[in-house]
Amino acid sequence: MQTAELDDLLKHHFGYDAFRPLQREIIDAVLDGRDALALLPTGGGKSLCYQLPALASGGVTLVISPLIALMKDQVDGLRANGIAATFLNSSLDASEAAACYDGLDRGAYRLLYVSPERAVMPSFLARLPRWNVERIAVDEAHCVSEWGHDFRPEYRRLHDVRERLPGTPVLALTATATARVREDIERFLHLDEPERFVGSFNRPNLTYRVFEKRDALKQLLAWCTARPNESGIIYAQSRNSAEELARKLDAAGVPARPYHAGLTAAQRSRNQELFIRDEIRVICATVAFGMGINKPNVRYVVHYDVPKSIEGYYQETGRAGRDGLPSECVLFFNGGDAAKQRHFIRQIEDEHERDQADRLLRKMLDFAAEPHCRRASLLRYFGEEPEHANCGSCDNCLNPPEEVDVTIPARKLLSCVYRIRAHSGFGSGAHHLVDVLLGNATEKVQSWGHDRLSTFGIGSELSKDEWLALISDLLRRGYLEEGEHRTLQLANDGVEALRSERSIVYARPRFLKKGAKRARGARESAPVSYEDALFERLRALRKRLADEQGVPPYVIFSDATLRELSGRKPKTLQDFLATSGVGDVKLERYGETFLAEIAAYDAAE
Ligand code: ADP
Ligand code: ZN
C-alpha cells in the first residue's frame, strides 16, 4: 500500500497526522502478510498496528485480548470512529452472542475481539473458517509466557486457532521486553519467521522523581491537591494502606477510591469504572491494579512505598501519560522503607526465591538512590543505551545532587550505634541516636546513661536533618539494619566499614541542599499541567456527551485533542478537522457542538 494511502486512512479514521515510531513499519509487515512480533512500550500505540490494517483490506481481523473490560472499551472506541467492530466473551448473554455470530456470518465486521478462552472453544473454532479472517492479532502476547507477569494458560492453546486458519498471518504485541518472554511468544504462538520490531522503551513525556519520604501522608495530600483536576494512581504496599490513603484523600476533598485484591470483584470493577469515567480523580491501589487500564489521561503515578523491582516500577509508572501529554512519576522513599522491604525478603523461606527477590529489590533501591539520570538508569536496566546521558526531565538532571564524602561522619554514626548497644544491651531508634551524636542531654539520654558514652556530642558538624538523612542512606545501602521496634543495629557491612579505611560517599539529598530554605519546596511539587479554563469547559462537555452515550470520556476525545482545541480555538469545521484525534466521523458527530462551546467561551472572555 502506498504511503499516502496509509496516511489518508490514519487521518480519516483516527484523526492522526503522523505515525508513532515503528507503527508504519509494523503495519507494512502486517499488510505484507508476514508474521510479526511488535514490542512497543505502553502508550506506544500498539492497537493501531492491527486496527489500521483491518481497514485497509477486505476480511475480518481477529483480535485476542485477555481482558473483558478492555475489549468493550476498544470496541466502543472503534465504533466512535465509525469502524464496524464487535466482541465475543462471557459478558454477553445468549441473544447478544447470537446477534454477533450472525453479523460475522454476514461479513458485517472489520474487527472481532475475543477472549483467549472463547478463541479456543470448539464451537468457536468450528465457525471460524467461515468468516474470512484476514489476520490474527494477539494482544498482551506475554501472557503466553511464565516468565512474564500475567501468565494465562489459555494463551498456550492459541496455536489451535491458527491451525484452523492455515496461512493466516499473526501479529503478536506486547510491552514486555525480556528476551525470554520474546522467545516464548515466538515458540508458543508458532510464529513463522516473524519480523521483529522493538521500540525504544523511553517514555519522553514522563518525568521521574524521588522524594525523601518524611511526613508521607502530608506530602501526598499536598501533591494531589496541587493537581485538582488531574487523574492519578497511588500505588501502596498493602491493602490496608491503599484503603486508608483513599479514605484520607477523599476526606481531604480529592475524590478517591481503593483498588486491591481484598475487595469483591464488583467493588473493584465499580471503582475502576468510576476512575475511567473521570468520576473520581485518584485510585489508591496495590499492584493488583494495572493490566487493563488503558485510561490515557493518567497524569501522575505516585509510589507511596518502594516497589519490589524495577520491572514493576517501570510497568506501573508506564500507566501515566499514554496520550503523550506530560505526566509525572514520583516515588516516596526513605532508608527505613528499604530496611522494611529487606526484612520482608529475609522471611521468604525458599532460598532461591529469596535470592531472586533480594536481587530485584537491590536494583530498585539503587535506582531510588541513583545520583545520575534516572531515565538513563531505567533504559540501561532494560538493555537499551540511552540517547543522552542527561535527559533534562528527571530530578537528578534538573537539580543534580551534590556528592559528598561522608566517611568521617558515617564512622562516627556507626560507632555510636555500636556503643549504645554495647552499653545498654539494646539498640535505639534514629532520633535517639542523633540526640546522642549531637550531645543533647534529653531525659532518655540521661536515664540510659548515654551522655557518658565516648560518642556523646561528637557529631556537631551535621544538623539533625542531615544525620537522619545519613542514617536513611546507610540503611538503604545495608550498613545498618533495623531490629525490633525499628531499633538500629550494625549490619555486616557496617562492622566492616568500622574496621576498614574504605571511604563512604553519598549524594546529598536535594532537600538538604544548602540555601534551599524550605525543605521539599514548592518547586519540587509544582504540577506540570497548566490551568486552562477553556480546557476545563471542553472536558466538562466531553463528560456530558460520554455519559449520554455510556462510554468513557476518552472514547469521545483524548486530553491531547482537548488541549489542542483549547490552544488553537478553531472556528470552522475545517479548522476543527485539522486537530489531532479528529477524523471524519468525529468531525461529523461532535464538530458543531465543540465549536459552539469554544465560540461561547470566546464571547464570554
Ligand atoms: P498501547 O496499547 O501500545 O499501550 P494504545 O494503542 O492504547 O497504546 O495507544 C495509546 C494512545 O495513543 C491511544 O489513545 C491512541 O489513540 C493514541 N495513538 C495511537 N497511535 C497514534 C498516532 N499515530 N498519533 C497520535 N496518537 C496515537
Ligand atoms: Zn534524567
Tab-separated table of C-alpha atoms in Angstrom, residues 25-299:
chain	number	residue	atom	x	y	z
A	25	GLU	CA	6.881	-0.438	9.675
A	26	ILE	CA	4.713	-2.871	11.631
A	27	ILE	CA	1.683	-2.073	9.506
A	28	ASP	CA	3.712	-2.624	6.341
A	29	ALA	CA	4.791	-6.064	7.530
A	30	VAL	CA	1.227	-6.929	8.503
A	31	LEU	CA	-0.189	-5.821	5.163
A	32	ASP	CA	2.537	-7.851	3.509
A	33	GLY	CA	1.074	-10.931	5.146
A	34	ARG	CA	4.111	-11.637	7.314
A	35	ASP	CA	4.100	-12.890	10.874
A	36	ALA	CA	5.356	-10.161	13.172
A	37	LEU	CA	6.261	-9.515	16.776
A	38	ALA	CA	5.843	-5.944	17.977
A	39	LEU	CA	7.387	-4.786	21.215
A	40	LEU	CA	6.359	-1.261	21.993
A	41	PRO	CA	6.144	0.457	25.362
A	42	THR	CA	2.806	1.196	26.963
A	43	GLY	CA	1.260	4.102	25.147
A	44	GLY	CA	3.327	3.314	22.064
A	45	GLY	CA	0.182	2.818	20.004
A	46	LYS	CA	0.093	-0.934	19.546
A	47	SER	CA	-3.642	-1.159	18.813
A	48	LEU	CA	-3.336	0.945	15.703
A	49	CYS	CA	-0.912	-1.621	14.258
A	50	TYR	CA	-3.785	-4.044	13.681
A	51	GLN	CA	-6.698	-1.604	13.586
A	52	LEU	CA	-5.418	0.281	10.576
A	53	PRO	CA	-4.654	-2.849	8.518
A	54	ALA	CA	-8.164	-4.051	9.333
A	55	LEU	CA	-9.471	-1.068	7.388
A	56	ALA	CA	-7.038	-1.426	4.546
A	57	SER	CA	-8.168	-4.878	3.445
A	58	GLY	CA	-11.336	-6.898	2.979
A	59	GLY	CA	-11.822	-9.524	5.667
A	60	VAL	CA	-12.019	-9.629	9.446
A	61	THR	CA	-9.130	-9.061	11.829
A	62	LEU	CA	-9.392	-11.404	14.796
A	63	VAL	CA	-8.013	-9.817	17.965
A	64	ILE	CA	-7.239	-11.946	21.005
A	65	SER	CA	-7.412	-9.764	24.080
A	66	PRO	CA	-7.103	-11.020	27.650
A	67	LEU	CA	-9.382	-8.587	29.407
A	68	ILE	CA	-13.082	-8.392	29.041
A	69	ALA	CA	-13.400	-4.801	30.287
A	70	LEU	CA	-10.770	-3.668	27.841
A	71	MET	CA	-12.449	-5.311	24.888
A	72	LYS	CA	-15.590	-3.331	25.337
A	73	ASP	CA	-13.632	-0.090	25.599
A	74	GLN	CA	-11.678	-0.848	22.462
A	75	VAL	CA	-14.825	-1.670	20.543
A	76	ASP	CA	-16.553	1.479	21.839
A	77	GLY	CA	-13.520	3.487	20.743
A	78	LEU	CA	-13.587	1.985	17.260
A	79	ARG	CA	-17.324	2.498	16.908
A	80	ALA	CA	-16.891	6.141	17.938
A	81	ASN	CA	-14.697	6.421	14.866
A	82	GLY	CA	-17.345	4.723	12.756
A	83	ILE	CA	-15.486	1.434	12.445
A	84	ALA	CA	-17.510	-1.803	12.473
A	85	ALA	CA	-16.134	-3.803	15.382
A	86	THR	CA	-17.545	-6.289	17.841
A	87	PHE	CA	-16.521	-8.625	20.631
A	88	LEU	CA	-17.371	-12.062	21.933
A	89	ASN	CA	-16.840	-13.026	25.547
A	90	SER	CA	-18.592	-14.369	28.598
A	91	SER	CA	-20.169	-10.982	29.401
A	92	LEU	CA	-22.645	-11.369	26.520
A	93	ASP	CA	-25.931	-13.165	27.027
A	94	ALA	CA	-27.098	-15.796	24.550
A	95	SER	CA	-29.065	-13.453	22.328
A	96	GLU	CA	-26.263	-10.881	22.170
A	97	ALA	CA	-23.816	-13.602	21.253
A	98	ALA	CA	-26.203	-14.931	18.600
A	99	ALA	CA	-26.510	-11.458	17.072
A	100	CYS	CA	-22.768	-11.188	16.986
A	101	TYR	CA	-22.361	-14.584	15.274
A	102	ASP	CA	-25.000	-13.523	12.803
A	103	GLY	CA	-23.144	-10.346	11.907
A	104	LEU	CA	-19.940	-12.316	11.489
A	105	ASP	CA	-21.648	-14.734	9.111
A	106	ARG	CA	-22.857	-11.739	7.092
A	107	GLY	CA	-19.364	-10.200	6.971
A	108	ALA	CA	-20.548	-7.107	8.850
A	109	TYR	CA	-17.392	-6.510	10.897
A	110	ARG	CA	-13.823	-5.488	10.269
A	111	LEU	CA	-12.603	-6.395	13.724
A	112	LEU	CA	-13.631	-9.135	16.129
A	113	TYR	CA	-12.251	-9.123	19.681
A	114	VAL	CA	-12.346	-12.384	21.587
A	115	SER	CA	-11.023	-13.617	24.909
A	116	PRO	CA	-8.479	-16.428	24.743
A	117	GLU	CA	-10.953	-18.775	26.473
A	118	ARG	CA	-13.509	-18.133	23.762
A	119	ALA	CA	-10.974	-18.383	20.980
A	120	VAL	CA	-10.141	-21.995	21.806
A	121	MET	CA	-13.709	-23.194	22.369
A	122	PRO	CA	-14.610	-25.945	19.899
A	123	SER	CA	-17.875	-24.226	18.928
A	124	PHE	CA	-15.980	-21.065	18.100
A	125	LEU	CA	-13.199	-22.839	16.266
A	126	ALA	CA	-15.740	-24.681	14.151
A	127	ARG	CA	-17.304	-21.477	12.882
A	128	LEU	CA	-14.108	-19.518	12.466
A	129	PRO	CA	-13.252	-20.622	8.920
A	130	ARG	CA	-16.479	-19.115	7.537
A	131	TRP	CA	-15.642	-15.556	8.395
A	132	ASN	CA	-12.869	-14.664	6.039
A	133	VAL	CA	-10.352	-13.985	8.773
A	134	GLU	CA	-7.591	-11.954	7.213
A	135	ARG	CA	-5.160	-11.881	10.120
A	136	ILE	CA	-4.860	-12.629	13.827
A	137	ALA	CA	-3.612	-10.106	16.352
A	138	VAL	CA	-2.574	-11.417	19.759
A	139	ASP	CA	-2.585	-8.547	22.235
A	140	GLU	CA	-0.646	-8.765	25.520
A	141	ALA	CA	1.201	-11.679	23.966
A	142	HIS	CA	3.474	-12.007	27.010
A	143	CYS	CA	0.549	-13.801	28.702
A	144	VAL	CA	1.801	-16.906	26.885
A	145	SER	CA	4.962	-16.938	28.974
A	146	GLU	CA	5.529	-17.952	32.544
A	147	TRP	CA	8.421	-15.521	32.644
A	148	GLY	CA	6.067	-12.607	32.188
A	149	HIS	CA	3.881	-11.173	34.881
A	150	ASP	CA	0.433	-12.308	33.761
A	151	PHE	CA	0.676	-15.911	32.665
A	152	ARG	CA	-2.591	-17.156	31.118
A	153	PRO	CA	-2.594	-20.861	30.339
A	154	GLU	CA	-5.201	-20.484	27.563
A	155	TYR	CA	-2.688	-18.469	25.607
A	156	ARG	CA	-0.692	-21.673	25.162
A	157	ARG	CA	-3.546	-23.118	23.130
A	158	LEU	CA	-3.879	-20.228	20.722
A	159	HIS	CA	-1.981	-22.045	18.015
A	160	ASP	CA	-5.165	-24.147	17.670
A	161	VAL	CA	-6.770	-21.029	16.230
A	162	ARG	CA	-4.043	-20.711	13.711
A	163	GLU	CA	-4.326	-24.362	12.729
A	164	ARG	CA	-7.947	-23.749	11.808
A	165	LEU	CA	-6.892	-20.906	9.571
A	166	PRO	CA	-3.780	-22.119	7.760
A	167	GLY	CA	-1.705	-19.389	6.201
A	168	THR	CA	-3.309	-16.589	8.181
A	169	PRO	CA	-0.628	-14.202	9.447
A	170	VAL	CA	-0.248	-13.495	13.151
A	171	LEU	CA	0.795	-10.238	14.766
A	172	ALA	CA	1.860	-10.616	18.408
A	173	LEU	CA	2.022	-7.466	20.505
A	174	THR	CA	3.402	-6.786	23.958
A	175	ALA	CA	5.106	-4.198	26.116
A	176	THR	CA	7.160	-6.780	27.987
A	177	ALA	CA	10.609	-6.778	26.591
A	178	THR	CA	12.747	-9.512	28.099
A	179	ALA	CA	14.389	-11.970	25.756
A	180	ARG	CA	12.898	-14.998	27.487
A	181	VAL	CA	9.372	-13.685	27.093
A	182	ARG	CA	10.079	-12.876	23.466
A	183	GLU	CA	11.307	-16.409	22.786
A	184	ASP	CA	8.259	-17.904	24.462
A	185	ILE	CA	5.912	-15.793	22.359
A	186	GLU	CA	7.510	-16.938	19.138
A	187	ARG	CA	7.618	-20.560	20.245
A	188	PHE	CA	4.167	-20.985	21.739
A	189	LEU	CA	2.307	-18.963	19.140
A	190	HIS	CA	4.201	-20.837	16.402
A	191	LEU	CA	5.265	-17.616	14.705
A	192	ASP	CA	6.776	-18.322	11.320
A	193	GLU	CA	9.963	-16.356	10.683
A	194	PRO	CA	8.411	-13.298	12.231
A	195	GLU	CA	9.614	-9.830	11.584
A	196	ARG	CA	10.608	-8.339	14.914
A	197	PHE	CA	10.047	-4.758	15.884
A	198	VAL	CA	11.453	-3.444	19.121
A	199	GLY	CA	10.659	0.123	20.046
A	200	SER	CA	12.554	2.275	22.452
A	201	PHE	CA	11.332	1.942	25.996
A	202	ASN	CA	11.956	5.560	26.691
A	203	ARG	CA	8.808	7.470	27.625
A	204	PRO	CA	9.802	11.028	26.840
A	205	ASN	CA	6.622	12.577	28.235
A	206	LEU	CA	7.153	11.090	31.709
A	207	THR	CA	9.239	12.803	34.360
A	208	TYR	CA	10.802	10.693	37.097
A	209	ARG	CA	11.358	11.941	40.607
A	210	VAL	CA	12.092	10.521	44.022
A	211	PHE	CA	11.015	12.417	47.140
A	212	GLU	CA	12.509	11.750	50.522
A	213	LYS	CA	9.573	10.268	52.400
A	214	ARG	CA	9.180	12.122	55.653
A	215	ASP	CA	5.627	13.030	56.519
A	216	ALA	CA	4.286	10.873	53.740
A	217	LEU	CA	0.567	11.443	54.104
A	218	LYS	CA	1.019	15.177	54.206
A	219	GLN	CA	3.289	15.056	51.199
A	220	LEU	CA	0.737	13.008	49.295
A	221	LEU	CA	-2.128	15.331	50.156
A	222	ALA	CA	-0.096	18.323	49.042
A	223	TRP	CA	0.733	16.569	45.815
A	224	CYS	CA	-2.847	15.612	44.950
A	225	THR	CA	-4.456	18.883	45.968
A	226	ALA	CA	-1.943	20.773	43.830
A	227	ARG	CA	-3.400	18.875	40.851
A	228	PRO	CA	-7.103	19.196	41.479
A	229	ASN	CA	-8.386	18.254	38.041
A	230	GLU	CA	-5.952	15.525	37.170
A	231	SER	CA	-6.259	11.777	37.355
A	232	GLY	CA	-3.629	9.853	39.232
A	233	ILE	CA	-2.786	6.409	40.570
A	234	ILE	CA	-1.255	5.940	44.020
A	235	TYR	CA	0.446	2.591	44.497
A	236	ALA	CA	0.770	1.404	48.072
A	237	GLN	CA	2.307	-1.723	49.515
A	238	SER	CA	-0.633	-3.143	51.389
A	239	ARG	CA	-4.393	-3.366	51.067
A	240	ASN	CA	-4.741	-1.537	54.344
A	241	SER	CA	-2.719	1.392	53.294
A	242	ALA	CA	-4.499	1.581	49.918
A	243	GLU	CA	-7.783	1.736	51.843
A	244	GLU	CA	-6.536	4.277	54.288
A	245	LEU	CA	-4.993	6.559	51.676
A	246	ALA	CA	-8.196	6.538	49.633
A	247	ARG	CA	-10.206	7.426	52.716
A	248	LYS	CA	-7.897	10.239	53.742
A	249	LEU	CA	-7.652	11.714	50.262
A	250	ASP	CA	-11.386	11.558	49.833
A	251	ALA	CA	-11.902	13.268	53.176
A	252	ALA	CA	-9.473	15.977	52.133
A	253	GLY	CA	-11.525	16.724	49.039
A	254	VAL	CA	-9.662	14.612	46.491
A	255	PRO	CA	-12.237	12.130	45.165
A	256	ALA	CA	-10.514	8.769	45.577
A	257	ARG	CA	-11.296	5.056	45.812
A	258	PRO	CA	-9.243	1.987	46.683
A	259	TYR	CA	-8.458	-0.973	44.466
A	260	HIS	CA	-6.951	-4.202	45.749
A	261	ALA	CA	-7.483	-7.936	45.816
A	262	GLY	CA	-9.321	-7.770	49.156
A	263	LEU	CA	-12.338	-6.097	47.557
A	264	THR	CA	-15.044	-8.068	45.829
A	265	ALA	CA	-14.907	-8.248	42.049
A	266	ALA	CA	-17.955	-5.991	41.913
A	267	GLN	CA	-16.358	-3.334	44.121
A	268	ARG	CA	-13.179	-3.465	42.134
A	269	SER	CA	-14.848	-3.057	38.813
A	270	ARG	CA	-17.053	-0.293	40.158
A	271	ASN	CA	-14.073	1.685	41.460
A	272	GLN	CA	-12.195	1.124	38.235
A	273	GLU	CA	-15.199	2.291	36.250
A	274	LEU	CA	-15.507	5.470	38.347
A	275	PHE	CA	-11.888	6.183	37.633
A	276	ILE	CA	-12.087	5.507	33.908
A	277	ARG	CA	-15.141	7.728	33.623
A	278	ASP	CA	-13.472	10.614	35.446
A	279	GLU	CA	-15.977	10.430	38.317
A	280	ILE	CA	-13.150	10.154	40.804
A	281	ARG	CA	-9.676	11.574	40.443
A	282	VAL	CA	-7.467	9.135	42.213
A	283	ILE	CA	-7.269	5.415	42.655
A	284	CYS	CA	-5.254	4.119	45.615
A	285	ALA	CA	-4.173	0.656	44.703
A	286	THR	CA	-1.943	-2.284	45.322
A	287	VAL	CA	-0.140	-3.874	42.397
A	288	ALA	CA	-3.389	-5.742	41.720
A	289	PHE	CA	-4.436	-2.673	39.774
A	290	GLY	CA	-2.967	-2.439	36.383
A	291	MET	CA	-3.345	-4.512	33.318
A	292	GLY	CA	-6.463	-3.477	31.522
A	293	ILE	CA	-6.281	0.139	32.494
A	294	ASN	CA	-5.927	1.901	29.233
A	295	LYS	CA	-7.148	5.212	30.565
A	296	PRO	CA	-4.981	7.541	28.532
A	297	ASN	CA	-5.098	10.652	30.721
A	298	VAL	CA	-3.487	9.396	33.917
A	299	ARG	CA	-1.377	12.454	34.718
